[in-house]
Amino acid sequence: MDNLKIGFIGAGNMARSLIGGLIASDFPANNIYASDPDALQLQTLNDDFGIQINPENQYTVDHCDVVVLAVKPQILKPVCQALTCRRDSLYLSIAAGIPTTAIGNWLGEKMDNGSLAIIRAMPNTPALLLTGATALYANAHTRDEQRESAEAILRAVGLAIWVDDEAQMDAVTAVSGSGPAYYFLFMEAMISAARQMGLSEANARLLTVQTAFGAAKMALEIDEEPAHLRQNVTSPGGTTERAIQTFQQGGLEKLVNEALTAAQTRAHELAEELGK
Ligand SMILES: NC(=O)c1ccc[n+]([C@@H]2O[C@H](COP(=O)([O-])OP(=O)(O)OC[C@H]3O[C@@H](n4cnc5c(N)ncnc54)[C@H](OP(=O)(O)O)[C@@H]3O)[C@@H](O)[C@H]2O)c1
């Protein structure tokens, strides 16, 4: 992995996080490349991490074994179509929603036949703070060592898991891609309720956010199902039980199911639109 050259096409927020994660995992800065039309963005990355920078995307493709496609989904098609690809490289897309076949077709336009190794990753926003949750899908042309490299890159910014069926990426989008916003919404509702009970804005926010953090840490670090952790803190006839009954009578589970299914459907629609 240390001899690998990893290049980023697009040097925005997500590229910066991944580069920061790689450097923090002792990956050599000299083997990291980035290109972006924004010279200031590139220079800042060079100042902060000492990586190789160049405004030309083709320069990154020509020098790297792994090319991370880190531009916005809406411009991925022209960016890919402009590149002349190295056949042996891995192309790792973090662009939300774009299917590997579309990326393969766009990248392969200048090649006689397109059998490129392409991995699609779906990270989420907490990756910016190295606490992301990413799912990866590899196409049939990807070699084992390329899968390992992609996993190591995404693991530098949090959890990374694999799915075998690309269609599952729509479910991933609904769960972890959009998921942070669901928890923020729940926090908003709790803060608002706490305010109505007379707590100050600052106290309502601190108690709500720290409680979410503590509950997530317990669910991650204690080897028990969330249902069991919940039962442990729900005494018969107590306050938690009264609140949980209210959630259940209000149809919380059904609502969550409907919300995630709606997100999954939208992810599927977007993948079809963006992949054209
Ligand atoms: N941020 C997240 O939490 C998150 C989560 C999941 C997936 N993603 C995916 O990650 C990708 C990057 O997101 P981001 O948040 O890092 O976006 P971003 O901050 O806007 O970064 C994209 C970068 O690409 C640059 N760029 C524009 N045109 C380019 C070109 N022709 N060649 C090379 N670079 C070009 C942009 O420069 P300008 O600013 O000058 O246009 C910008 O620096 C997106 O596809 C997104 O779907 C992001």
Short mmCIF file of C-alpha atoms and ligand atoms in Angstrom, two decimals:
data_model
loop_
_atom_site.label_atom_id
_atom_site.label_comp_id
_atom_site.label_asym_id
_atom_site.label_seq_id
_atom_site.Cartn_x
_atom_site.Cartn_y
_atom_site.Cartn_z
CA MET A 1 0.00 0.00 0.00
CA ASP A 2 2.87 2.42 0.82
CA ASN A 3 4.23 2.17 -2.76
CA LEU A 4 0.83 2.91 -4.26
CA LYS A 5 0.21 6.30 -5.83
CA ILE A 6 -3.24 7.66 -5.02
CA GLY A 7 -4.63 10.63 -6.97
CA PHE A 8 -7.68 12.80 -6.37
CA ILE A 9 -9.64 14.37 -9.22
CA GLY A 10 -11.40 17.22 -7.43
CA ALA A 11 -9.79 18.62 -4.31
CA GLY A 12 -12.85 19.68 -2.32
CA ASN A 13 -14.16 18.78 1.13
CA MET A 14 -14.30 15.01 0.76
CA ALA A 15 -10.89 14.78 -0.97
CA ARG A 16 -9.38 16.88 1.85
CA SER A 17 -10.84 14.51 4.48
CA LEU A 18 -9.61 11.41 2.69
CA ILE A 19 -6.14 12.93 2.23
CA GLY A 20 -6.08 13.97 5.91
CA GLY A 21 -7.13 10.44 6.89
CA LEU A 22 -4.43 8.86 4.74
CA ILE A 23 -1.72 11.15 6.15
CA ALA A 24 -2.94 10.44 9.71
CA SER A 25 -2.58 6.71 8.87
CA ASP A 26 1.09 7.38 7.88
CA PHE A 27 0.54 7.04 4.13
CA PRO A 28 3.46 8.88 2.42
CA ALA A 29 2.43 12.39 1.29
CA ASN A 30 4.75 12.14 -1.70
CA ASN A 31 2.55 9.35 -3.13
CA ILE A 32 -0.65 11.41 -2.95
CA TYR A 33 -1.63 13.55 -5.96
CA ALA A 34 -4.51 15.96 -6.46
CA SER A 35 -5.86 18.00 -9.34
CA ASP A 36 -8.53 20.68 -9.39
CA PRO A 37 -9.07 23.84 -11.45
CA ASP A 38 -9.01 25.89 -8.21
CA ALA A 39 -5.31 26.76 -7.71
CA LEU A 40 -5.87 28.08 -4.18
CA GLN A 41 -7.62 24.89 -3.11
CA LEU A 42 -4.68 22.85 -4.41
CA GLN A 43 -2.05 25.09 -2.84
CA THR A 44 -3.76 24.82 0.57
CA LEU A 45 -3.65 21.01 0.32
CA ASN A 46 0.04 21.21 -0.58
CA ASP A 47 0.75 23.59 2.33
CA ASP A 48 -1.20 21.45 4.83
CA PHE A 49 -0.14 17.97 3.78
CA GLY A 50 2.84 18.28 1.38
CA ILE A 51 1.09 16.29 -1.37
CA GLN A 52 1.76 16.57 -5.13
CA ILE A 53 -0.55 18.98 -6.91
CA ASN A 54 -1.31 19.78 -10.55
CA PRO A 55 -4.22 21.64 -12.16
CA GLU A 56 -4.52 19.01 -14.93
CA ASN A 57 -6.65 15.93 -14.16
CA GLN A 58 -4.78 13.97 -16.83
CA TYR A 59 -1.52 14.48 -14.89
CA THR A 60 -3.06 12.73 -11.88
CA VAL A 61 -4.38 9.88 -14.03
CA ASP A 62 -0.98 9.46 -15.71
CA HIS A 63 0.87 9.17 -12.38
CA CYS A 64 -1.49 7.20 -10.12
CA ASP A 65 -2.49 3.56 -9.54
CA VAL A 66 -5.70 4.60 -7.78
CA VAL A 67 -7.68 7.54 -9.14
CA VAL A 68 -10.30 8.84 -6.73
CA LEU A 69 -13.11 10.61 -8.58
CA ALA A 70 -14.11 13.26 -6.05
CA VAL A 71 -16.01 15.85 -8.11
CA LYS A 72 -19.72 16.64 -7.82
CA PRO A 73 -21.95 13.99 -9.47
CA GLN A 74 -23.33 16.55 -11.96
CA ILE A 75 -19.91 17.09 -13.59
CA LEU A 76 -18.54 13.56 -13.34
CA LYS A 77 -19.54 12.67 -16.91
CA PRO A 78 -17.54 15.42 -18.72
CA VAL A 79 -14.63 15.01 -16.28
CA CYS A 80 -14.45 11.25 -17.05
CA GLN A 81 -14.95 11.70 -20.79
CA ALA A 82 -11.97 14.09 -20.96
CA LEU A 83 -9.55 11.53 -19.46
CA THR A 84 -7.34 9.06 -21.25
CA CYS A 85 -7.25 6.17 -18.79
CA ARG A 86 -4.49 3.78 -17.78
CA ARG A 87 -5.93 0.31 -18.16
CA ASP A 88 -4.35 -1.14 -15.00
CA SER A 89 -5.44 1.60 -12.60
CA LEU A 90 -8.32 1.49 -10.16
CA TYR A 91 -10.98 4.18 -10.53
CA LEU A 92 -12.65 4.84 -7.18
CA SER A 93 -15.73 7.04 -7.41
CA ILE A 94 -17.15 8.71 -4.32
CA ALA A 95 -19.74 10.62 -6.38
CA ALA A 96 -23.16 9.96 -4.88
CA GLY A 97 -25.53 7.90 -7.00
CA ILE A 98 -23.56 7.27 -10.21
CA PRO A 99 -23.55 3.59 -11.28
CA THR A 100 -20.26 1.84 -12.10
CA THR A 101 -21.44 0.95 -15.63
CA ALA A 102 -21.98 4.65 -16.44
CA ILE A 103 -18.53 5.55 -15.04
CA GLY A 104 -16.99 2.68 -17.04
CA ASN A 105 -18.66 3.85 -20.25
CA TRP A 106 -17.56 7.48 -19.73
CA LEU A 107 -13.97 6.59 -18.80
CA GLY A 108 -13.72 3.97 -21.52
CA GLU A 109 -14.77 6.22 -24.39
CA LYS A 110 -11.16 6.74 -25.49
CA MET A 111 -10.27 3.05 -25.14
CA ASP A 112 -10.86 0.21 -27.60
CA ASN A 113 -12.72 -1.82 -24.98
CA GLY A 114 -13.73 -0.71 -21.55
CA SER A 115 -12.81 -3.29 -18.90
CA LEU A 116 -11.66 -0.90 -16.22
CA ALA A 117 -11.60 -1.69 -12.51
CA ILE A 118 -14.18 0.59 -10.92
CA ILE A 119 -15.23 0.83 -7.31
CA ARG A 120 -18.13 2.95 -6.18
CA ALA A 121 -18.11 4.23 -2.62
CA MET A 122 -20.91 5.92 -0.73
CA PRO A 123 -19.41 7.81 2.22
CA ASN A 124 -21.43 10.13 4.47
CA THR A 125 -20.82 13.60 5.86
CA PRO A 126 -19.26 12.52 9.21
CA ALA A 127 -16.32 11.29 7.08
CA LEU A 128 -15.31 14.96 7.17
CA LEU A 129 -14.61 14.39 10.93
CA LEU A 130 -13.11 10.89 10.37
CA THR A 131 -16.26 9.21 11.74
CA GLY A 132 -17.89 8.30 8.43
CA ALA A 133 -19.78 5.17 7.43
CA THR A 134 -19.02 4.06 3.87
CA ALA A 135 -20.30 1.20 1.72
CA LEU A 136 -18.24 0.02 -1.25
CA TYR A 137 -19.17 -1.90 -4.39
CA ALA A 138 -16.56 -3.27 -6.83
CA ASN A 139 -17.21 -4.18 -10.46
CA ALA A 140 -16.11 -7.54 -11.90
CA HIS A 141 -12.83 -6.15 -13.30
CA THR A 142 -11.47 -5.19 -9.86
CA ARG A 143 -8.59 -7.21 -8.44
CA ASP A 144 -8.34 -8.23 -4.76
CA GLU A 145 -5.45 -5.86 -4.02
CA GLN A 146 -7.44 -3.00 -5.58
CA ARG A 147 -10.37 -3.80 -3.28
CA GLU A 148 -7.97 -3.73 -0.34
CA SER A 149 -6.59 -0.33 -1.39
CA ALA A 150 -10.07 1.17 -1.76
CA GLU A 151 -11.11 -0.18 1.62
CA ALA A 152 -7.97 1.23 3.27
CA ILE A 153 -8.62 4.67 1.75
CA LEU A 154 -12.19 4.81 3.04
CA ARG A 155 -11.29 3.24 6.39
CA ALA A 156 -8.98 6.22 6.95
CA VAL A 157 -12.16 8.30 7.45
CA GLY A 158 -14.29 5.82 9.42
CA LEU A 159 -16.11 2.53 8.95
CA ALA A 160 -16.04 0.82 5.53
CA ILE A 161 -18.18 -2.18 4.53
CA TRP A 162 -18.82 -3.98 1.20
CA VAL A 163 -22.01 -4.78 -0.67
CA ASP A 164 -22.07 -7.48 -3.39
CA ASP A 165 -25.05 -6.14 -5.30
CA GLU A 166 -24.86 -2.59 -6.66
CA ALA A 167 -28.63 -2.17 -6.26
CA GLN A 168 -28.02 -2.20 -2.48
CA MET A 169 -26.27 1.16 -2.83
CA ASP A 170 -29.75 2.75 -2.93
CA ALA A 171 -30.50 1.20 0.48
CA VAL A 172 -27.09 2.38 1.74
CA THR A 173 -27.94 5.90 0.57
CA ALA A 174 -31.24 5.70 2.48
CA VAL A 175 -29.59 4.39 5.68
CA SER A 176 -26.12 5.93 6.13
CA GLY A 177 -25.92 8.45 3.27
CA SER A 178 -29.01 10.40 4.35
CA GLY A 179 -28.95 9.02 7.91
CA PRO A 180 -27.09 11.86 9.64
CA ALA A 181 -29.95 14.21 8.70
CA TYR A 182 -32.51 11.91 10.34
CA TYR A 183 -30.62 12.09 13.64
CA PHE A 184 -30.28 15.88 13.31
CA LEU A 185 -34.08 16.07 12.81
CA PHE A 186 -34.64 13.99 15.92
CA MET A 187 -32.25 16.26 17.84
CA GLU A 188 -34.16 19.33 16.62
CA ALA A 189 -37.43 17.81 17.87
CA MET A 190 -35.91 16.94 21.27
CA ILE A 191 -34.37 20.41 21.65
CA SER A 192 -37.70 22.01 20.80
CA ALA A 193 -39.55 19.82 23.35
CA ALA A 194 -36.92 20.56 26.01
CA ARG A 195 -37.32 24.29 25.35
CA GLN A 196 -41.09 23.99 25.79
CA MET A 197 -40.44 22.32 29.17
CA GLY A 198 -38.51 25.41 30.23
CA LEU A 199 -34.86 24.48 29.64
CA SER A 200 -32.62 27.15 28.14
CA GLU A 201 -31.64 26.82 24.47
CA ALA A 202 -28.00 26.09 25.42
CA ASN A 203 -28.87 23.47 28.02
CA ALA A 204 -31.48 21.82 25.78
CA ARG A 205 -28.92 21.55 22.97
CA LEU A 206 -26.06 20.30 25.16
CA LEU A 207 -28.15 17.64 26.87
CA THR A 208 -29.70 16.45 23.60
CA VAL A 209 -26.47 16.24 21.61
CA GLN A 210 -24.40 14.63 24.39
CA THR A 211 -27.19 12.09 24.95
CA ALA A 212 -27.17 11.18 21.24
CA PHE A 213 -23.38 10.82 21.36
CA GLY A 214 -23.52 8.67 24.52
CA ALA A 215 -26.26 6.43 23.12
CA ALA A 216 -24.31 5.96 19.85
CA LYS A 217 -21.13 5.17 21.81
CA MET A 218 -22.98 2.58 23.92
CA ALA A 219 -24.51 0.98 20.81
CA LEU A 220 -21.06 0.84 19.18
CA GLU A 221 -19.01 -0.34 22.14
CA ILE A 222 -21.30 -2.59 24.19
CA ASP A 223 -21.90 -5.98 22.62
CA GLU A 224 -25.71 -5.86 22.87
CA GLU A 225 -28.48 -5.23 20.34
CA PRO A 226 -29.99 -1.70 20.49
CA ALA A 227 -33.32 -3.26 21.55
CA HIS A 228 -31.59 -4.84 24.56
CA LEU A 229 -29.83 -1.58 25.50
CA ARG A 230 -33.21 0.14 25.33
CA GLN A 231 -34.89 -2.47 27.52
CA ASN A 232 -32.04 -2.08 30.06
CA VAL A 233 -32.93 1.58 30.56
CA THR A 234 -36.72 1.11 30.46
CA SER A 235 -38.01 0.29 33.95
CA PRO A 236 -41.60 -0.97 34.15
CA GLY A 237 -43.89 1.91 35.06
CA GLY A 238 -41.11 4.45 34.67
CA THR A 239 -40.58 7.62 32.64
CA THR A 240 -38.74 6.04 29.68
CA GLU A 241 -41.48 3.43 29.27
CA ARG A 242 -44.14 6.16 29.10
CA ALA A 243 -42.20 7.99 26.36
CA ILE A 244 -41.46 4.81 24.37
CA GLN A 245 -45.16 3.84 24.47
CA THR A 246 -46.01 7.28 23.11
CA PHE A 247 -43.54 6.84 20.22
CA GLN A 248 -44.87 3.37 19.44
CA GLN A 249 -48.53 4.38 19.61
CA GLY A 250 -47.68 7.25 17.22
CA GLY A 251 -46.34 4.76 14.65
CA LEU A 252 -42.63 5.65 14.83
CA GLU A 253 -41.42 2.34 13.36
CA LYS A 254 -43.84 2.51 10.41
CA LEU A 255 -42.88 6.13 9.77
CA VAL A 256 -39.14 5.31 9.80
CA ASN A 257 -39.78 2.44 7.38
CA GLU A 258 -41.74 4.71 5.03
CA ALA A 259 -39.11 7.46 5.21
CA LEU A 260 -36.21 5.13 4.38
CA THR A 261 -38.16 3.49 1.57
CA ALA A 262 -38.89 6.94 0.12
CA ALA A 263 -35.17 7.80 0.26
CA GLN A 264 -34.26 4.47 -1.38
CA THR A 265 -36.75 5.11 -4.21
CA ARG A 266 -35.35 8.61 -4.74
CA ALA A 267 -31.77 7.25 -4.79
CA HIS A 268 -32.82 4.82 -7.53
CA GLU A 269 -34.43 7.62 -9.57
CA LEU A 270 -31.34 9.84 -9.20
CA ALA A 271 -29.00 6.99 -10.20
CA GLU A 272 -31.02 6.56 -13.40
CA GLU A 273 -30.99 10.31 -14.14
CA LEU A 274 -27.31 10.90 -13.31
CA GLY A 275 -26.09 7.77 -15.07
CA LYS A 276 -27.43 8.84 -18.51
N1 LIG B 1 -19.35 15.97 1.41
C1 LIG B 1 -19.95 14.83 1.76
O1 LIG B 1 -20.33 14.65 2.90
C2 LIG B 1 -20.16 13.73 0.77
C3 LIG B 1 -20.81 12.55 1.18
C4 LIG B 1 -20.97 11.51 0.25
C5 LIG B 1 -20.51 11.65 -1.03
N2 LIG B 1 -19.90 12.82 -1.40
C6 LIG B 1 -19.45 12.94 -2.78
O2 LIG B 1 -18.12 13.38 -2.84
C7 LIG B 1 -17.94 14.15 -4.01
C8 LIG B 1 -17.23 15.43 -3.65
O3 LIG B 1 -18.02 16.13 -2.70
P1 LIG B 1 -17.43 17.35 -1.89
O4 LIG B 1 -18.36 17.61 -0.78
O5 LIG B 1 -15.99 17.12 -1.62
O6 LIG B 1 -17.60 18.50 -3.00
P2 LIG B 1 -16.71 19.80 -3.23
O7 LIG B 1 -16.19 20.30 -1.94
O8 LIG B 1 -17.52 20.73 -4.09
O9 LIG B 1 -15.47 19.25 -4.06
C9 LIG B 1 -15.48 19.04 -5.44
C10 LIG B 1 -14.22 19.68 -6.02
O10 LIG B 1 -14.14 19.39 -7.40
C11 LIG B 1 -13.65 20.55 -8.05
N3 LIG B 1 -13.87 20.55 -9.49
C12 LIG B 1 -14.84 21.20 -10.20
N4 LIG B 1 -14.68 20.95 -11.52
C13 LIG B 1 -13.61 20.12 -11.63
C14 LIG B 1 -12.93 19.52 -12.74
N5 LIG B 1 -13.36 19.69 -13.99
N6 LIG B 1 -11.85 18.75 -12.49
C15 LIG B 1 -11.40 18.55 -11.24
N7 LIG B 1 -12.01 19.10 -10.14
C16 LIG B 1 -13.09 19.87 -10.34
C17 LIG B 1 -14.38 21.64 -7.33
O11 LIG B 1 -13.77 22.89 -7.59
P3 LIG B 1 -14.70 24.21 -7.53
O12 LIG B 1 -15.09 24.35 -6.10
O13 LIG B 1 -13.79 25.27 -8.03
O14 LIG B 1 -15.88 23.94 -8.44
C18 LIG B 1 -14.22 21.21 -5.87
O15 LIG B 1 -12.98 21.63 -5.34
C19 LIG B 1 -19.32 14.42 -4.62
O16 LIG B 1 -19.49 13.63 -5.78
C20 LIG B 1 -20.28 13.97 -3.55
O17 LIG B 1 -21.42 13.34 -4.09
C21 LIG B 1 -19.71 13.85 -0.55
#
